Coordinates of C-alpha atoms in Angstrom, one line a residue:
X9 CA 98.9 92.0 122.1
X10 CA 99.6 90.6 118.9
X11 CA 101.4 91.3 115.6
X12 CA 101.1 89.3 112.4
X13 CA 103.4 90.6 109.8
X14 CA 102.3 89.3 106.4
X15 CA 105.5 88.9 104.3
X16 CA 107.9 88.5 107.1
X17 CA 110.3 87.3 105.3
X18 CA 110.9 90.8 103.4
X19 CA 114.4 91.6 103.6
X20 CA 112.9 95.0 105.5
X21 CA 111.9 92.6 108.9
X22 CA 114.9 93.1 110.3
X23 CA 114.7 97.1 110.6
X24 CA 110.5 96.6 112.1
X25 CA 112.0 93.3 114.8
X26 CA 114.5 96.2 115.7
X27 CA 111.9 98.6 116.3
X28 CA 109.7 96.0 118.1
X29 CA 112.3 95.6 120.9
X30 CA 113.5 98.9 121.4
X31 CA 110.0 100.3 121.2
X32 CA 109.0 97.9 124.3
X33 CA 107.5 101.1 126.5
X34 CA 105.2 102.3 123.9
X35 CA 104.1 99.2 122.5
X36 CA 104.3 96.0 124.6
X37 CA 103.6 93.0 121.8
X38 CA 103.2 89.4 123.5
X39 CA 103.0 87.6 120.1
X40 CA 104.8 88.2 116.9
X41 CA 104.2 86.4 114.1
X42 CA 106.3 86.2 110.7
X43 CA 104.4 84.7 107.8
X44 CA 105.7 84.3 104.4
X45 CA 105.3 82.0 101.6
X46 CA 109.0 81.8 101.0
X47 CA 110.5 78.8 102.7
X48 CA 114.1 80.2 102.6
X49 CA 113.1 83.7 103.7
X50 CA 111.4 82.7 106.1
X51 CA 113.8 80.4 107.3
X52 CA 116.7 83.2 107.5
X53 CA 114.5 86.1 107.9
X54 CA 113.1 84.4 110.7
X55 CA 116.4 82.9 112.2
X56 CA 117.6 86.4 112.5
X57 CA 114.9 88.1 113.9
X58 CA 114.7 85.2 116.9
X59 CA 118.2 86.3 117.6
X60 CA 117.8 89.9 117.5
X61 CA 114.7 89.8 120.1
X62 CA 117.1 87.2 122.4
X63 CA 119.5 90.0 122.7
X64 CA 117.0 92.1 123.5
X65 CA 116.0 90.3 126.0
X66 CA 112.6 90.2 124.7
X67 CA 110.2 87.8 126.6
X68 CA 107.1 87.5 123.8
X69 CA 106.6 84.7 121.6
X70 CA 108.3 84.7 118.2
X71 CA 106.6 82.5 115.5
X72 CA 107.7 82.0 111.8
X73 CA 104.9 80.3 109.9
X74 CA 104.3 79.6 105.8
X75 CA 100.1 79.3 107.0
X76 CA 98.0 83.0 106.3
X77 CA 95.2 81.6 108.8
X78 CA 97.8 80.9 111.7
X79 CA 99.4 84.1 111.4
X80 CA 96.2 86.7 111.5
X81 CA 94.5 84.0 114.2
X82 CA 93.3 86.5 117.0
X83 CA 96.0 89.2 115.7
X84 CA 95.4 93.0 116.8
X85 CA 97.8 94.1 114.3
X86 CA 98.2 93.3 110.6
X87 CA 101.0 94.4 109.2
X88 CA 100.9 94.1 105.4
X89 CA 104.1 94.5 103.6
X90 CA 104.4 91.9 100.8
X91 CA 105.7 92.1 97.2
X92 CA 104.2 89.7 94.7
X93 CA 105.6 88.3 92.1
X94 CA 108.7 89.4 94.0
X95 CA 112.0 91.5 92.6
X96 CA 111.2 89.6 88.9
X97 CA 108.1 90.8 88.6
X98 CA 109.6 94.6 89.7
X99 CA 112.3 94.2 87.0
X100 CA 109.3 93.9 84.7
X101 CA 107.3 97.0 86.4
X102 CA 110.8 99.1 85.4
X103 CA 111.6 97.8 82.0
X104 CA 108.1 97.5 80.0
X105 CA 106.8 100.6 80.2
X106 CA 110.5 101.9 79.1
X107 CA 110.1 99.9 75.7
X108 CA 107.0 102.2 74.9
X109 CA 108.8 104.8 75.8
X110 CA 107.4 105.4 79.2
X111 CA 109.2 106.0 82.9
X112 CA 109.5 103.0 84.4
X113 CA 108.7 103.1 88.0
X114 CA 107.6 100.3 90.9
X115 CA 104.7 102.8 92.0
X116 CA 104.3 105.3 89.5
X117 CA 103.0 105.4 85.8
X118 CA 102.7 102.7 84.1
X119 CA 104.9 100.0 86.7
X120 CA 102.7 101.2 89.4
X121 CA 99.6 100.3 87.4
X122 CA 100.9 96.5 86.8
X123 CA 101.6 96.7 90.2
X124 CA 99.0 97.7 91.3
X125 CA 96.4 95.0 88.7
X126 CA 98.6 91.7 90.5
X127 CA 99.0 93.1 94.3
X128 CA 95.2 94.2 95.4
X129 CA 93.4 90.8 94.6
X130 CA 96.0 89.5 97.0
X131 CA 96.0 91.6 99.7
X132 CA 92.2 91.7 99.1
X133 CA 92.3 88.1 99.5
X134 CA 94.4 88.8 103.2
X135 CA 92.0 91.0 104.1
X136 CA 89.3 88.9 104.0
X137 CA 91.0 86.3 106.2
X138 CA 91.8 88.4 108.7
X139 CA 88.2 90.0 109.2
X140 CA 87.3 86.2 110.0
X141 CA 90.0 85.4 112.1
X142 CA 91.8 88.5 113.7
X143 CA 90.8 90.1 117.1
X144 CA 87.6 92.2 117.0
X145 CA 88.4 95.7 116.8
X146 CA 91.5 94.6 114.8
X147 CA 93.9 96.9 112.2
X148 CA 95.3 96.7 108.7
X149 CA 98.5 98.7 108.5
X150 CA 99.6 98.6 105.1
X151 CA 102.8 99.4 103.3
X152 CA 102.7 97.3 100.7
X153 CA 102.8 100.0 97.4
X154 CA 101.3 101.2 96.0
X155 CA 99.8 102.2 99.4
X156 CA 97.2 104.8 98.1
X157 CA 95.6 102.2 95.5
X158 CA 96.0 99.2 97.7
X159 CA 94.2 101.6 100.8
X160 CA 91.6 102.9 98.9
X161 CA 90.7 99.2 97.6
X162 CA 91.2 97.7 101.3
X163 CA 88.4 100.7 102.5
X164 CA 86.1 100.5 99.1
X165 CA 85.8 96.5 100.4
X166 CA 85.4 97.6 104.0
X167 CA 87.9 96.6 105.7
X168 CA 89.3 98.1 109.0
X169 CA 93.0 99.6 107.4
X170 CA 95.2 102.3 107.3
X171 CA 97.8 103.2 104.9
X172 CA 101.3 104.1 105.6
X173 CA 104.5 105.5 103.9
X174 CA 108.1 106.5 105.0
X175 CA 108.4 109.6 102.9
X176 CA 106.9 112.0 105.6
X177 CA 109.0 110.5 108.3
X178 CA 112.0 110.5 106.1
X179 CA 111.7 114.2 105.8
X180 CA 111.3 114.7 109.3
X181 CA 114.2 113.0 110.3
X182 CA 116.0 115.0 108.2
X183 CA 114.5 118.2 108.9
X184 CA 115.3 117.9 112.2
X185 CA 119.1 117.5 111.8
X186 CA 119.2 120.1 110.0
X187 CA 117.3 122.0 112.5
X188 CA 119.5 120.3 115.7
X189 CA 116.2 119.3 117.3
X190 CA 114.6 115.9 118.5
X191 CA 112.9 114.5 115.9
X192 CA 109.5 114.4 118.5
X193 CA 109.7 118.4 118.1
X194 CA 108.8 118.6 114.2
X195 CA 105.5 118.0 112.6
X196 CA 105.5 117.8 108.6
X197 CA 102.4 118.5 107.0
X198 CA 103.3 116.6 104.2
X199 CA 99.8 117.0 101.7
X200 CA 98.4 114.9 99.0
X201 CA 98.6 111.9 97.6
X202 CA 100.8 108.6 98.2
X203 CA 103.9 109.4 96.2
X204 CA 102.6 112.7 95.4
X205 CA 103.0 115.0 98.2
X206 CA 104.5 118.0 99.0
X207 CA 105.3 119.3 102.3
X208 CA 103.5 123.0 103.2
X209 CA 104.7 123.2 106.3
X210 CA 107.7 122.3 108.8
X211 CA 106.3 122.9 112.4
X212 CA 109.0 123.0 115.4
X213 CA 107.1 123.0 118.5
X214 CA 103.9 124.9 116.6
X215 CA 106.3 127.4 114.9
X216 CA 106.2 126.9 110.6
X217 CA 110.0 126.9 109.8
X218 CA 109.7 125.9 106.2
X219 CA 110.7 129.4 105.0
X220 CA 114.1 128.9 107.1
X221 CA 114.3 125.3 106.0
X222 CA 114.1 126.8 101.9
X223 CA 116.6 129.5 103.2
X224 CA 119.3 127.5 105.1
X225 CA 119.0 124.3 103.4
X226 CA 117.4 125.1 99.9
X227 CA 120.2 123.5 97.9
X228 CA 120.6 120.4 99.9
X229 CA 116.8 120.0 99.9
X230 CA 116.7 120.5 96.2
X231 CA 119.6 117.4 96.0
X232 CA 117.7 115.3 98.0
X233 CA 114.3 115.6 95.8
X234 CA 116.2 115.6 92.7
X235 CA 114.8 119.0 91.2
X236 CA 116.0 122.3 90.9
X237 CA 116.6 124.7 93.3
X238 CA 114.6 127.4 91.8
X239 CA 111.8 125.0 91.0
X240 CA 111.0 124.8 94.8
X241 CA 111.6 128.1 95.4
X242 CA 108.4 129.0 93.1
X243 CA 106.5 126.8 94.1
X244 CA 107.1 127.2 98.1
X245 CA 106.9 123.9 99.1
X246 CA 109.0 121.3 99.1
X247 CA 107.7 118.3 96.8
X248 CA 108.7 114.7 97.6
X249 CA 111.2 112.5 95.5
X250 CA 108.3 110.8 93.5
X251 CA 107.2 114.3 92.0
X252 CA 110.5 114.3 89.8
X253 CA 109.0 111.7 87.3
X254 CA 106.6 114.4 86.7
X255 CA 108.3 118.0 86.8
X256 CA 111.5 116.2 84.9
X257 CA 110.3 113.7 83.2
X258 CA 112.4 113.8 79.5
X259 CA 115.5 114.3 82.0
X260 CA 114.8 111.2 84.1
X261 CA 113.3 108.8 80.9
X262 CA 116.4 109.2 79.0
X263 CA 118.3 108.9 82.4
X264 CA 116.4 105.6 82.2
X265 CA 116.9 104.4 79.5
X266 CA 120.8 104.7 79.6
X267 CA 121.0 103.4 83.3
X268 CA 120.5 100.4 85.1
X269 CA 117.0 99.1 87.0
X270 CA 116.8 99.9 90.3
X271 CA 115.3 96.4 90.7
X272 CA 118.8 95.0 89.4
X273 CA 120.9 97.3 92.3
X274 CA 118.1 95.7 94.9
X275 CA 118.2 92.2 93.8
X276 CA 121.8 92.3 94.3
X277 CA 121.5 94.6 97.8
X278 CA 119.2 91.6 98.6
X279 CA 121.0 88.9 97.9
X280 CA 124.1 90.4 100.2
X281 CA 121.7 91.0 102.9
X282 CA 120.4 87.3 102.9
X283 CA 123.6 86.2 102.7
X284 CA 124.8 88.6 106.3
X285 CA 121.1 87.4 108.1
X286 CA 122.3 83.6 107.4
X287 CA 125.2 84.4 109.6
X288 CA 124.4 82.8 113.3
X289 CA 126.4 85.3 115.2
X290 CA 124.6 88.0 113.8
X291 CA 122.0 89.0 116.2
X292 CA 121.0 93.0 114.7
X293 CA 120.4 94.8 111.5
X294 CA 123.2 95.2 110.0
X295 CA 124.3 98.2 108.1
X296 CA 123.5 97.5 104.6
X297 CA 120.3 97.3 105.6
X298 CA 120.2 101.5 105.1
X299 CA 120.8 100.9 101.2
X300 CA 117.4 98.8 100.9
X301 CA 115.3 101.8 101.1
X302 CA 112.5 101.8 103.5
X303 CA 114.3 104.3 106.4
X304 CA 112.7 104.9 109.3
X305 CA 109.5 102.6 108.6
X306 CA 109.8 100.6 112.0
X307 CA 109.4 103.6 113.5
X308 CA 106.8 105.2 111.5
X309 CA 104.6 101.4 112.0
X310 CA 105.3 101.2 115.4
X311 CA 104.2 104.6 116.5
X312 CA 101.3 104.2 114.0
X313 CA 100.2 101.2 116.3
X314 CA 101.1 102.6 119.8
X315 CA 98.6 105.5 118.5
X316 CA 95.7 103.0 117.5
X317 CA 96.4 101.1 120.9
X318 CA 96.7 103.3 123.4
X319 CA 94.5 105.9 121.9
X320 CA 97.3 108.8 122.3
X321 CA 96.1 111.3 119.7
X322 CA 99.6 111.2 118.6
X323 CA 99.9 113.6 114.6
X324 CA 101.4 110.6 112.0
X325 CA 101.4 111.1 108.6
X326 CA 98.8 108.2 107.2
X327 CA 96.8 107.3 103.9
X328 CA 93.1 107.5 104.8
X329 CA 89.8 108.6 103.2
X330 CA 89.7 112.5 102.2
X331 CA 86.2 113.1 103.8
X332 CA 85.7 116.4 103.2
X333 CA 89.9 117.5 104.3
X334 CA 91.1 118.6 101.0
X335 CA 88.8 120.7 98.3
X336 CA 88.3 119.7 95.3
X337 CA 88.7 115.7 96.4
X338 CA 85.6 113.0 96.4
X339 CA 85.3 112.2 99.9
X340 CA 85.9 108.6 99.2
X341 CA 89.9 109.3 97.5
X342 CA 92.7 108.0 99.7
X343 CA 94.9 111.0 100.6
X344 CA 97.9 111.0 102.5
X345 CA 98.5 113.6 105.0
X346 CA 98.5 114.6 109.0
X347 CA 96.0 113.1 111.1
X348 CA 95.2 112.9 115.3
X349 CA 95.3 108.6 115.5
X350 CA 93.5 107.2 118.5
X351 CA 91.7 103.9 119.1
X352 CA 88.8 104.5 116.7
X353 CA 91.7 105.4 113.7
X354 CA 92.9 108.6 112.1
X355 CA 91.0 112.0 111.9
X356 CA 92.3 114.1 109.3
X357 CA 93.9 118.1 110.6
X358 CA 92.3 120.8 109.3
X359 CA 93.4 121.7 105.9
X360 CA 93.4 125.0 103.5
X361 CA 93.1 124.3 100.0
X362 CA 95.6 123.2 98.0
X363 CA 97.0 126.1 95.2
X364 CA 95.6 125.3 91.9
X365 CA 99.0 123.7 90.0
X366 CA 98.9 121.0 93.3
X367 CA 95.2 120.7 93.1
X368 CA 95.2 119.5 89.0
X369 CA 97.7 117.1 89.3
X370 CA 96.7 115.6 92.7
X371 CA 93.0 115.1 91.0
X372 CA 94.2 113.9 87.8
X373 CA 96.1 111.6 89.6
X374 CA 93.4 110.5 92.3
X375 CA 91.1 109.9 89.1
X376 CA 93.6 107.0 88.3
X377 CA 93.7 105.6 91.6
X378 CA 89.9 105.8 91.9
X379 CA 89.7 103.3 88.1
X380 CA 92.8 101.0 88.7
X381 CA 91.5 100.1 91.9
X382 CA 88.1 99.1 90.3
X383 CA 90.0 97.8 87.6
X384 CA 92.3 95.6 90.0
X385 CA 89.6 94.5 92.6
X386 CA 86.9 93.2 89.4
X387 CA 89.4 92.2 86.5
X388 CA 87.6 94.7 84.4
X389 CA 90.2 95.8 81.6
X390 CA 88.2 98.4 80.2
X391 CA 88.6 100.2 83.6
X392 CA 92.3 99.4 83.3
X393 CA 92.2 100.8 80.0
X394 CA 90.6 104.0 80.8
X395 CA 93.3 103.9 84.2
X396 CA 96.0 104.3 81.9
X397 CA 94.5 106.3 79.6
X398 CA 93.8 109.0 82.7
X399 CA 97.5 108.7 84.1
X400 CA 99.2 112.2 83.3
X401 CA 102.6 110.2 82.3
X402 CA 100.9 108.2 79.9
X403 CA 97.4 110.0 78.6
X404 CA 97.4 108.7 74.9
X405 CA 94.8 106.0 73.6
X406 CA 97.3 104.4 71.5
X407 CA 100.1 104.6 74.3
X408 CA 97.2 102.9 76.5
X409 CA 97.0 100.3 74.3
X410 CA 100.1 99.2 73.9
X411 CA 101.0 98.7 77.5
X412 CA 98.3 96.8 79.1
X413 CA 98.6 94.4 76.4
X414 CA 102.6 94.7 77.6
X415 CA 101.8 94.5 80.9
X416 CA 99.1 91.7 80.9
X417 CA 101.5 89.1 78.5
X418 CA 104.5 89.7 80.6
X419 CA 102.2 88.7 83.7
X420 CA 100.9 85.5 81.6
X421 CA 104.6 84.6 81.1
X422 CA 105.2 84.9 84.7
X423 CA 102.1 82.9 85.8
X424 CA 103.0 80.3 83.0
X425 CA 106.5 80.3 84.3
X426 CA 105.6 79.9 87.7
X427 CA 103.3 76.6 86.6
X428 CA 105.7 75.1 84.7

């Protein structure tokens, strides 16, 4: 088997090459490639991950290449998780929409938009290569954000791909400290859309222990989402982190605007980590790896692709097509929730209906995923008008206005900048 991990040299490599080897029984990869346009993070990305999968013992081939076509050459994996226009263009994403007085977010609002408008032509453009050179049968597993948007326009082109996110894996782990279980015996059914979910259910071995979970835990849960206790108690579900920009949004703009970017604490989080991976003794992740964000996605990516290999019917939490799962959605929205994942791809569990204050934000939401797709795959900027003008954080023709034209001129400056 092989694995082609587009944008290999993402400080994040380390934490999937570490999940690769000690993953060996479920998933058995013969070839693993790294590819990445970056010559130096490939070149210490790469270095470390060789010597990680030495001490492993792991008897595959390792290749780090700069070449797209190379990489996805007979792959039966794609693994897409690349950031373009890097942490510069993220500093941007957090800052702009903050000027017009807008939360500034990589993958919501307004940042996620401009995300969003620069990221799908390229993975787009990865896409295409590997449906003419990848294995037949071959999968797109993509965590590059904003997932849901970046799915939906990998499946509106028809491409073979699968969206994933380490928010429903997150909770699990935690869910099941708190329970004193094995992770393997909780199933979250974690509902909605990518970074807007809220989890309806905890199941430990069949039995729905979310009331316990509130009960026990409902102040360290309410910590750990960043909204108030009493908040979740009403609504009876547990809402992910990313729901906080809506349900507190004054609180966490002028928290914003007072505070630093969170690109600025990654940038330097990054630079520290390149600095450890350059060191030659160091052969595995090392710990300040946890402060990068991204917990647990080895293992969510590497169970993800056991399932689609093997054909276990094993429940991850995945971004697919709605088809008919949640009411009130177009079949053709990219929702995020529990499905059974076998060789053919994900089928959706059975779902009731979401209650009506989920439901108006989830479809107001899907709305602008549905036009910013459009608007990113043609270049239309009418549709990326109208996708900004639909956001619930934004909503205001004026408001609309003003930030694409932000948004599109700081993007100029970056291409300009990147020219020159």
């Amino acid at each position: 088997m092989k694995v082609a991990v587009v944008g290999g040299g993402s400080t994040y490599t380390p934490e999937l090459v570490s999940g690769l080897a000690r993953e060996r029984e479920r998933i058995e990869v013969d070839e693993l490639v790294l590819q990445d346009i970056d010559p130096e993070r490939r070149e210490v990305v790469g270095g470390l991950a060789g010597r990680m999968l030495e001490r492993a013992g792991y008897e595959g081939r390792l290749e780090i290449t700069d070449e797209l076509e190379r990489a996805v050459d007979g792959a039966d994996f794609v693994l897409v998780q690349i950031r373009v226009g890097g942490q510069e263009a993220r500093l941007g994403d957090e800052t702009i929409p903050l000027a017009c007085g807008c939360i500034g977010q990589e993958t919501t609002g307004a940042g996620g938009f401009a995300k969003a408008l620069r990221t799908v032509p390229v993975v787009l453009g990865i896409a295409d290569e590997v449906r003419r050179r990848a294995a037949s049968g071959a999968w797109i597993i993509d965590f590059t954000n904003p997932v849901g948007i970046v799915t939906r326009a990998l499946r509106d082109a028809g491409h073979r791909a699968i969206g994933l996110c380490n928010v429903a894996i997150g909770f699990q782990r935690w869910f099941a400290v708190r329970l004193g279980v094995d992770a393997e015996r909780v199933v979250v059914d974690q509902v909605g859309l990518n970074h807007l979910t809220w989890v309806r259910a905890v199941r430990l071995d069949g039995e729905d222990v979310l009331p316990r979970l509130l009960a026990e835990h409902g102040d360290e849960i309410a910590a750990e989402v960043e909204l108030p206790r009493r908040l979740i108690d009403e609504l009876g579900v547990i809402p992910s982190y990313y729901l906080h920009y809506f349900y507190a949004h004054d609180e966490v703009l002028a928290e914003q605007l007072a505070g630093v970017p969170r690109a600025e604490t990654v940038m330097e989080i990054e630079r520290g980590l390149l600095d450890l991976y350059r060191d030659p003794s160091l052969d595995e992740k090392p710990a300040l790896l946890e402060q990068r964000g991204g917990a647990f996605y080895s293992e969510a990516a590497i169970g993800l692709a056991a399932s689609l290999a093997t054909g276990d019917e094993a429940v991850h939490v995945v971004d697919v097509r709605n088809e008919g799962t949640l009411d009130g959605l177009a079949d053709d929205d990219v929702v995020e929730l529990p499905a059974r994942v076998g060789r053919e791809g994900a089928v959706a569990l059975e779902q009731v209906p979401l209650a009506p204050e989920l439901l108006g934000l989830v479809q107001h939401v899907a709305a602008y995923e549905r036009l910013t797709a459009e608007a990113a795959a043609t270049g239309d900027l009418g549709l990326a008008k109208k996708a900004l003008l639909t956001h619930p954080l934004i909503g205001q023709a004026a408001l609309a206005e003003q930030l694409l034209e932000s948004l599109l001129e700081a993007g100029a400056e970056r291409v300009r900048g990147a020219a020159a």
